[in-house]
CSV table of C-alpha atoms and ligand atoms in Angstrom, one decimal:
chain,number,residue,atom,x,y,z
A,12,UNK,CA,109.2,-69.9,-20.7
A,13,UNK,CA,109.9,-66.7,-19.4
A,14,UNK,CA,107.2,-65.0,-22.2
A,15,UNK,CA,104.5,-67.1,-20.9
A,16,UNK,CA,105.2,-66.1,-17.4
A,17,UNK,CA,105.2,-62.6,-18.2
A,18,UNK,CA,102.1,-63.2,-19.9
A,19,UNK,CA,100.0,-65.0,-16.9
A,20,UNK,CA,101.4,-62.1,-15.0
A,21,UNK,CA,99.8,-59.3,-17.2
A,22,UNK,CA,96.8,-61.6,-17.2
A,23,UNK,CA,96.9,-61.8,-13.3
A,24,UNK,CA,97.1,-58.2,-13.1
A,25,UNK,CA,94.3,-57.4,-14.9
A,26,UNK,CA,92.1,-59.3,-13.5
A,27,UNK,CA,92.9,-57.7,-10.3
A,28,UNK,CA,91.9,-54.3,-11.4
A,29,UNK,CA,88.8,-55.5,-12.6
A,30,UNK,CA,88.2,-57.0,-9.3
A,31,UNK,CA,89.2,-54.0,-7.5
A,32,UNK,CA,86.6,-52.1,-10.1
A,33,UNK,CA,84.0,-54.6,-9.7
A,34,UNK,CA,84.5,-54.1,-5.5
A,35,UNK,CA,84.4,-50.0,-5.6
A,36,UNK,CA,81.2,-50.0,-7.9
A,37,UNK,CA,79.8,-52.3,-4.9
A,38,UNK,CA,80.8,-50.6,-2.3
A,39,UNK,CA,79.7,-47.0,-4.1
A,40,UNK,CA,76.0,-48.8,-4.9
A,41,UNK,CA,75.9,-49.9,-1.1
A,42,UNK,CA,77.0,-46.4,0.2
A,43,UNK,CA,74.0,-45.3,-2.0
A,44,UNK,CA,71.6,-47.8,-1.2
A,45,UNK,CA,72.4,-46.9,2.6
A,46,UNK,CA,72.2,-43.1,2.7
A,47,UNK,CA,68.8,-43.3,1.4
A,48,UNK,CA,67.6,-46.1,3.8
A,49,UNK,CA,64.5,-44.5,5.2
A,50,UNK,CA,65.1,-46.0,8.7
A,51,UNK,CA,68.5,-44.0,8.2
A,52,UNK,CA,67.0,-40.7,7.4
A,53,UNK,CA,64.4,-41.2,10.0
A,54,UNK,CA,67.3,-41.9,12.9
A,55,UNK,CA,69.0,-39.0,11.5
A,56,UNK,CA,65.7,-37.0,11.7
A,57,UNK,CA,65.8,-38.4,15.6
A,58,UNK,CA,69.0,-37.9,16.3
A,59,UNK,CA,68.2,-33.9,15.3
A,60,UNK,CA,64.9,-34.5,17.6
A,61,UNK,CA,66.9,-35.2,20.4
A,62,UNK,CA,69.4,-32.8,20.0
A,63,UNK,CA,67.3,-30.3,20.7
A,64,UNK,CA,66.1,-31.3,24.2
A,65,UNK,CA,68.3,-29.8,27.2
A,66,UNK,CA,69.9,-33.4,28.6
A,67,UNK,CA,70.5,-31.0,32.3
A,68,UNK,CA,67.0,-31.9,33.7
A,69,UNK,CA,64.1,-34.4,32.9
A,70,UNK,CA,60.6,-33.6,33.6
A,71,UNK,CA,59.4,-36.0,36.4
A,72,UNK,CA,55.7,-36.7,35.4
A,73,UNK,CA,53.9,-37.2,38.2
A,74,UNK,CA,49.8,-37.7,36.6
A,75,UNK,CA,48.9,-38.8,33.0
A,76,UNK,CA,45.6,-40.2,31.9
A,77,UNK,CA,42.9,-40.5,28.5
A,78,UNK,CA,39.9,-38.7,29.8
A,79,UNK,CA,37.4,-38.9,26.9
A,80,UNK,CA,39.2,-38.4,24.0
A,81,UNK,CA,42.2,-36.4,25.3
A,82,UNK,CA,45.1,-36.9,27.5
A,83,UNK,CA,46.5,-35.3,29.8
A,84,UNK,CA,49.5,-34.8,32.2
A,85,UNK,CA,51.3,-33.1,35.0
A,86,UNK,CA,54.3,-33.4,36.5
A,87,UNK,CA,57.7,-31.1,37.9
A,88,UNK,CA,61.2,-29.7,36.5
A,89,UNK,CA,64.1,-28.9,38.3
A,90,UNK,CA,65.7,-26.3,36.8
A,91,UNK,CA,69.1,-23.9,37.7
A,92,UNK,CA,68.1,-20.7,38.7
A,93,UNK,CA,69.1,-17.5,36.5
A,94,UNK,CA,69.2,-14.8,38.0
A,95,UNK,CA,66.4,-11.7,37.3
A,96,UNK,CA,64.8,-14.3,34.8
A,97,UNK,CA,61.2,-15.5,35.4
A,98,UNK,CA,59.3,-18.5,33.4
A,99,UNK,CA,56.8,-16.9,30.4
A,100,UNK,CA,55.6,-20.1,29.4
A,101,UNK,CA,55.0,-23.3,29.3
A,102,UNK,CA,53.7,-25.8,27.1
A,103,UNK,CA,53.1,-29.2,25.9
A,104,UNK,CA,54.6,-30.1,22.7
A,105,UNK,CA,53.9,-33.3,20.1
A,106,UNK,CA,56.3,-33.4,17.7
A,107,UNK,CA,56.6,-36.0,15.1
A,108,UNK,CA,60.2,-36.5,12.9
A,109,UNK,CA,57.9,-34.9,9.6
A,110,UNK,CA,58.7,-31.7,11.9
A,111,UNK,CA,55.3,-31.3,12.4
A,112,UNK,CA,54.1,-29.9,15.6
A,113,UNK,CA,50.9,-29.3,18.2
A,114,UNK,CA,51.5,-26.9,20.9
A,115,UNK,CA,48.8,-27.3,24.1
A,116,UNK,CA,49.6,-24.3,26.6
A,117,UNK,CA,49.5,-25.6,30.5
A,118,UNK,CA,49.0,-23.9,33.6
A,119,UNK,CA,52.1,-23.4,35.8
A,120,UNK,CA,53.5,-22.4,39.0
A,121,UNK,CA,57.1,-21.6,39.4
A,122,UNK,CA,58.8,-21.4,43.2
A,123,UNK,CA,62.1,-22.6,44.8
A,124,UNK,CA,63.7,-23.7,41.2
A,125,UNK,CA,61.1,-25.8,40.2
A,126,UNK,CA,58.1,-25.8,37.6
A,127,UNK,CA,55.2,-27.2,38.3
A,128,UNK,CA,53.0,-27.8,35.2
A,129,UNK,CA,49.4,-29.3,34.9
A,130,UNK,CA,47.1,-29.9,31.8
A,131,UNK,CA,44.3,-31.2,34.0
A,132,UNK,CA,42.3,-28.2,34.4
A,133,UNK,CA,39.7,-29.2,32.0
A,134,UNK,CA,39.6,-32.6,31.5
A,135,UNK,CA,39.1,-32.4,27.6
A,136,UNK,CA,42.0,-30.3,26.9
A,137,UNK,CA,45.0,-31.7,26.6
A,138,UNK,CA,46.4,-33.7,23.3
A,139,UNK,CA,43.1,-34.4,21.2
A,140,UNK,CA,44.0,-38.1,20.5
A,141,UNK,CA,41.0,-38.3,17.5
A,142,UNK,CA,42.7,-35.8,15.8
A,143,UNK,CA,46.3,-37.7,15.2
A,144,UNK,CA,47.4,-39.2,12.2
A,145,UNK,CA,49.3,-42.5,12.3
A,146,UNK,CA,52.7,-41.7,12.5
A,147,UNK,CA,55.0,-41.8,16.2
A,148,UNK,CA,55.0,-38.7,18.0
A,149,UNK,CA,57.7,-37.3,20.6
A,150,UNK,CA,56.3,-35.3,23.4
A,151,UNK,CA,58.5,-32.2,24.7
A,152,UNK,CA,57.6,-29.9,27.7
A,153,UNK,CA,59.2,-26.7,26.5
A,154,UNK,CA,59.8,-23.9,28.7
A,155,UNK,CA,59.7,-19.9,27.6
A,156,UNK,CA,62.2,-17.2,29.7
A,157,UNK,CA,61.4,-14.0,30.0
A,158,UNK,CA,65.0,-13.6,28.2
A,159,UNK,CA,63.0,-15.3,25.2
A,160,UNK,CA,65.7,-18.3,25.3
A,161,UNK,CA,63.7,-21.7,24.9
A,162,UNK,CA,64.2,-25.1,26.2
A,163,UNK,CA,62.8,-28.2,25.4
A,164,UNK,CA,62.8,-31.1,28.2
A,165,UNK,CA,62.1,-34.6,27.5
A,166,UNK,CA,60.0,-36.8,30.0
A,167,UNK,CA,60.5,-39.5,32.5
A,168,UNK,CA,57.4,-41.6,34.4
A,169,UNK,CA,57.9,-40.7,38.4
A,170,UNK,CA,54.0,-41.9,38.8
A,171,UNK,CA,52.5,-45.8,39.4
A,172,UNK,CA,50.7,-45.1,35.8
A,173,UNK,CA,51.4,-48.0,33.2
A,174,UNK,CA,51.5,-47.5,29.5
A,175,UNK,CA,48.1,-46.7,27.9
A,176,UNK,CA,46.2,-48.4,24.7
A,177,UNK,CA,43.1,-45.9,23.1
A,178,UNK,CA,40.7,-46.7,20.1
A,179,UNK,CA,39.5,-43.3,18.3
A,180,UNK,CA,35.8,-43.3,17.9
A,181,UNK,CA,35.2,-45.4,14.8
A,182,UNK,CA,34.6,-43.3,11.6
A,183,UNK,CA,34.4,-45.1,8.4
A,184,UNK,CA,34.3,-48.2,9.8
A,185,UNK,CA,37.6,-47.3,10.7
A,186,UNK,CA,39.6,-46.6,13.9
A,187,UNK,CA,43.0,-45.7,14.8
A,188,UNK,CA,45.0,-47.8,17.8
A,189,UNK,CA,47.3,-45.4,20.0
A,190,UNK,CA,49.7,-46.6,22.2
A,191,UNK,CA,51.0,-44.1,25.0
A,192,UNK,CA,54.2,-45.3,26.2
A,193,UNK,CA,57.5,-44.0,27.7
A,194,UNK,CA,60.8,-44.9,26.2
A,195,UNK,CA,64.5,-44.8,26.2
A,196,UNK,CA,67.1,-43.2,22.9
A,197,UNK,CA,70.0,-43.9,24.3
A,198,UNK,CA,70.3,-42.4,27.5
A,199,UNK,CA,67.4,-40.2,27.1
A,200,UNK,CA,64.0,-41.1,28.6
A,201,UNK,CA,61.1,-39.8,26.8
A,202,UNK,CA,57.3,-40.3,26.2
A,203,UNK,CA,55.9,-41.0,23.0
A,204,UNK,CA,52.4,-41.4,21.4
A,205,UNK,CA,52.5,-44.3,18.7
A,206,UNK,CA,49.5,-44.1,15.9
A,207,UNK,CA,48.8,-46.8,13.9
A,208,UNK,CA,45.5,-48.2,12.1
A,209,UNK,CA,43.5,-50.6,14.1
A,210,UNK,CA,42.1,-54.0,13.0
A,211,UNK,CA,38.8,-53.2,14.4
A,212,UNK,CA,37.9,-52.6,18.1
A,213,UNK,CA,38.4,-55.4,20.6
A,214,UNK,CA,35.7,-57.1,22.0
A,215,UNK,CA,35.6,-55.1,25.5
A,216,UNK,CA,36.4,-50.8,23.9
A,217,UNK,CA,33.0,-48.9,22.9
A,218,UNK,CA,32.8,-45.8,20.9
A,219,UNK,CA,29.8,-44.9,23.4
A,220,UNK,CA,28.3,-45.5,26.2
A,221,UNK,CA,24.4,-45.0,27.4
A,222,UNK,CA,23.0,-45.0,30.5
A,223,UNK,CA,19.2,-45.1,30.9
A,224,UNK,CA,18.4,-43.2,34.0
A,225,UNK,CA,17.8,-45.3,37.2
A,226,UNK,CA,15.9,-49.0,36.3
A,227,UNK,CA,15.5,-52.3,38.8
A,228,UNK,CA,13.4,-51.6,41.6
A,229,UNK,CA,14.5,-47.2,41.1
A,230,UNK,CA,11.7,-45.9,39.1
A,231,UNK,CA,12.8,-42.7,38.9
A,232,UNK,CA,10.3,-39.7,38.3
A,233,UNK,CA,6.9,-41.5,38.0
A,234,UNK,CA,3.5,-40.0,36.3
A,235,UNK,CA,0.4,-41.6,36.3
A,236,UNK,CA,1.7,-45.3,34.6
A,237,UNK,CA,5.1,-43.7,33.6
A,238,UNK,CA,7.8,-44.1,34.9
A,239,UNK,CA,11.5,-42.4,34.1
A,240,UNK,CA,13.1,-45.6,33.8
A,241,UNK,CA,10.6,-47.2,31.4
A,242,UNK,CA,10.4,-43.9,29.0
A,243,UNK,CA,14.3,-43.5,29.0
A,244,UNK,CA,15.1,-47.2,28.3
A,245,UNK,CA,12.6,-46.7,25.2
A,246,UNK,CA,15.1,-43.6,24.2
A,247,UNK,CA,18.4,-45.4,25.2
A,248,UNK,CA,17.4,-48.8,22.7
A,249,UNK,CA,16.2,-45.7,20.1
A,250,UNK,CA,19.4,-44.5,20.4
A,251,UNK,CA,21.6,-47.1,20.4
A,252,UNK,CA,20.3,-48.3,17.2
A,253,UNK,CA,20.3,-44.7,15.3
A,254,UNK,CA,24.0,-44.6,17.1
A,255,UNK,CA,24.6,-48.0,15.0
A,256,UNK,CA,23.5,-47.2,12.1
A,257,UNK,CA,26.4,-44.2,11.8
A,258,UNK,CA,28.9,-47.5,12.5
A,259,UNK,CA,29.2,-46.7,16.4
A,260,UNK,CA,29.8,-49.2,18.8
A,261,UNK,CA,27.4,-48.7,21.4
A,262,UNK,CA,27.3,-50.1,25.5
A,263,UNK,CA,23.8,-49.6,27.2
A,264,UNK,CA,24.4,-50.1,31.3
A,265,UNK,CA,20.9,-52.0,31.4
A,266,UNK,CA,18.6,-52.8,28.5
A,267,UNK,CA,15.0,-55.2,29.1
A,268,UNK,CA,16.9,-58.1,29.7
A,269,UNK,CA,18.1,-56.6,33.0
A,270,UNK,CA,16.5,-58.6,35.7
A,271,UNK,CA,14.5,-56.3,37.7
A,272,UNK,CA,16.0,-56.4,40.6
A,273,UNK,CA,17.9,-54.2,42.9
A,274,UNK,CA,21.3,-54.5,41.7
A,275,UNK,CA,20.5,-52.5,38.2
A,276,UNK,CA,20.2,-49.4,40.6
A,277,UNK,CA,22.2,-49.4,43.8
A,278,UNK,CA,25.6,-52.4,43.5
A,279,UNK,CA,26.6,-49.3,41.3
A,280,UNK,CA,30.1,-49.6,42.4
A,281,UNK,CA,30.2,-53.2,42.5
A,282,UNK,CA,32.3,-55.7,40.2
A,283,UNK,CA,29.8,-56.1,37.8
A,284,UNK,CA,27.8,-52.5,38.8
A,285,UNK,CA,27.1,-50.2,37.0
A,286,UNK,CA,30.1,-47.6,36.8
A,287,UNK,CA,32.3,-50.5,36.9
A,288,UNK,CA,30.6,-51.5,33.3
A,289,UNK,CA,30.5,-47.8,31.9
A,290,UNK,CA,34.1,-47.9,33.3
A,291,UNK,CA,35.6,-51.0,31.2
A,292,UNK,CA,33.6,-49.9,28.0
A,293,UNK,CA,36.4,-47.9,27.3
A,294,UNK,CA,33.9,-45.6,26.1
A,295,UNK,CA,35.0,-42.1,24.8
A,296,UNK,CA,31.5,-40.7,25.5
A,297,UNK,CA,29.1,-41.0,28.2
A,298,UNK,CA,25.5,-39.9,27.9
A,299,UNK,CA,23.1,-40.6,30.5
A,300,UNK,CA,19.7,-40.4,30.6
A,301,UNK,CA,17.1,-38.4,32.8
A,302,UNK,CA,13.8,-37.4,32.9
A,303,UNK,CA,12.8,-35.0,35.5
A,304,UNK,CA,9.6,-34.3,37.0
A,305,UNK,CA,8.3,-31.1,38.4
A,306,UNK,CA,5.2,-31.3,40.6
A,307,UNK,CA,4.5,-27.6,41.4
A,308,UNK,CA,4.4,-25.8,38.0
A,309,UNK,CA,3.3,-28.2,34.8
A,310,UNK,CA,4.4,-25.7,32.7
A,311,UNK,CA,8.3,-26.3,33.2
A,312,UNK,CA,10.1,-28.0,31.8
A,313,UNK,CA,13.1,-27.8,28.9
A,314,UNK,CA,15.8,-30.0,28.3
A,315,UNK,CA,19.0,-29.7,30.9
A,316,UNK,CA,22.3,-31.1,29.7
A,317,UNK,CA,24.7,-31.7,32.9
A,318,UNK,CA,28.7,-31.8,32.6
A,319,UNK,CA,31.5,-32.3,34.6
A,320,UNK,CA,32.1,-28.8,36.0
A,321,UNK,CA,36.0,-29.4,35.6
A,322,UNK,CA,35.3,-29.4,31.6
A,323,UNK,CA,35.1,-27.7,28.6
A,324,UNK,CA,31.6,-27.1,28.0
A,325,UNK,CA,31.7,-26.9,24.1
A,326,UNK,CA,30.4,-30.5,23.4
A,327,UNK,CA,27.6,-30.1,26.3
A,328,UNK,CA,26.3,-27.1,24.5
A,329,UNK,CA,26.6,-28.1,21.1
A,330,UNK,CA,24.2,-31.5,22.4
A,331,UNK,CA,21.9,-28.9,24.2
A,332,UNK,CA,21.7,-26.9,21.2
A,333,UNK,CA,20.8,-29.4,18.7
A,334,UNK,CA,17.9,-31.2,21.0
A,335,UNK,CA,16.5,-28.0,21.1
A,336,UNK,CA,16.6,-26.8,17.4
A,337,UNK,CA,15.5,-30.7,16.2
A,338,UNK,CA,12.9,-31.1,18.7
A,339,UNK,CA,11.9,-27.7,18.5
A,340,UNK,CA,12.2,-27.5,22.4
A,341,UNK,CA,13.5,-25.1,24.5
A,342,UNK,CA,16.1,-24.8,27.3
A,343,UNK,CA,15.0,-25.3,31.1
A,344,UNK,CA,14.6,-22.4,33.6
A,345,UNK,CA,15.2,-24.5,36.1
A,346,UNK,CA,18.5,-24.0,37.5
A,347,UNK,CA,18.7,-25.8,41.2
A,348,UNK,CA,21.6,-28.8,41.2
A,349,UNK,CA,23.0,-26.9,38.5
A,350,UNK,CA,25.1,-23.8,37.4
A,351,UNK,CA,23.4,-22.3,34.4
A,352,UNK,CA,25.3,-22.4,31.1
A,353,UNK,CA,24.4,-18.5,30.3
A,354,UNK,CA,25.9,-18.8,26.6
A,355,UNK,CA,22.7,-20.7,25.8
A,356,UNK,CA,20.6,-18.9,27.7
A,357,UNK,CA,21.3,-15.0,27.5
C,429,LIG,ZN1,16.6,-39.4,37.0
């Protein structure tokens, strides 16, 4: 009797250390399994993100929007005054956890402890949004001494502005969705820009909009049976369709199926007007067309490409450029309404 207890008991035993075995080769494979969890790494990654930003001050934004195809923001920062150090620099930075970063330099003014920063100067260039990859990005204002010490500062929404949805231009048949949104890690408030790949465009966002000059009861420029808004609705539908066959989706603001009356021309602002419809295409580009006429010298003439004056010129030229090289044109002399882009000119 008292062999076979002994016996159960070694048994018992036993089975308990294989148990215990069994449990810490468990626990060991979880433990693995866990530290290489990629949403692990990635909050780790975040965590370091946020480590980095100085938690003293947040930068109160006070403007963002997408113009065209970048966006762009303004806002202020408090910060504690050093003394006999001034502000170098100050810059926009998009930073995603890959470490990878954009830096976009913004004007400044620094008086009575505070920073006022602006990327709005030009209205295309901010954060080129066609030029993310899909991946989550953290945006950082970050702030150079004249001591060379740098500080990162993360961002909180002082303005009425909602979050914002874009659609890159489609390429590919292909488009990118980008959601613009600000955010809370723990007690830090911060703005992010989320990529991701789009299933198509929505019924209502365009890749481009065109606007044939005038139309309805505005005939524009006339000559003889011409008119300017008969010869630039034949260029608009020309367009559109070569615009197509690259995959673009394209908006026209009045084709031949407008009635011809007045509200083509002059309900512009309107619900249903005309900048209202431009307006809700969503459109990253906007070309309008024109056609003007000159009555005292028959010889002028040239084509004129017109631009906000608040924005980089580069695509403007690049448009004027090519019209004139593939149409074997030339650029106007004509320079009244309009300041003279002398890069294409001298
Ligand atoms: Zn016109």
């Amino acid at each position: 009797m008292k062999k076979k207890l002994s016996l159960n008991k070694e048994l018992f035993i036993k089975i308990v250390v294989i148990l215990f075995i069994i449990l810490m080769c468990v626990l060991v494979f979880i433990k693995i399994r866990t530290d290489n969890n990629p949403t692990k790494i990635q909050e780790e990654q975040r965590a370091l993100l946020f480590n980095t930003i100085d938690k003293n001050a947040n930068v109160n934004v006070t403007k963002y929007t997408v113009y065209g195809t970048h966006f762009n923001i303004e806002g202020t920062l408090d910060i504690v005054e050093i003394s006999g150090i001034k502000i170098s620099n100050v810059d926009l930075i998009v930073k995603n956890l890959n470490g990878d970063e954009i830096s976009i330099n913004s004007d400044f003014n620094y008086s009575d402890n505070t920073i006022s920063f602006s990327t709005f100067s030009e209205i295309n260039r901010g954060i080129d949004l066609e030029s993310l990859e899909i991946n989550d990005y953290y945006l950082l204002l970050k702030v150079t001494y004249s001591n060379s010490d740098i500080n990162y500062y993360s961002f909180v929404n002082g303005s009425e502005y909602g979050n914002i949805t874009y659609y890159t231009l489609t390429k590919n048949n292909s488009n990118h969705k980008i959601d613009i949104s600000f955010n809370q890690y723990h007690d830090i408030p911060y703005l992010s820009i989320h990529v991701e790949q789009a299933n198509g465009l929505p019924e209502d966002v365009y890749d481009i909009a065109i606007d044939p000059g005038h139309g309805g009861l505005d005939a524009g420029a006339t000559s003889g049976d011409y008119t300017e808004a008969g010869l630039v609705l034949d260029c608009a539908l020309t367009l559109k369709s070569k615009l197509e066959d690259l995959g673009l989706k394209v908006l026209l603001s009045r084709d031949e199926t407008s009635p011809a009356n007045e509200n083509t021309a002059y309900t512009m602002y309107d619900e249903n007007g005309r900048v209202n419809l431009l307006n809700k295409s969503h459109a990253k580009l906007l070309i309008s067309l024109h056609l003007n006429s000159e009555i005292y010298n028959k010889d002028e003439g040239g084509v004129e490409v017109y631009a906000p004056n608040d924005c980089n010129l580069d695509f403007a030229s690049l448009l004027a450029k090519n019209i004139v090289e593939k149409a074997n044109t030339y650029y106007s002399e004509l320079s009244s309404f309009k300041e003279l882009d002398r890069r294409l000119c001298s």
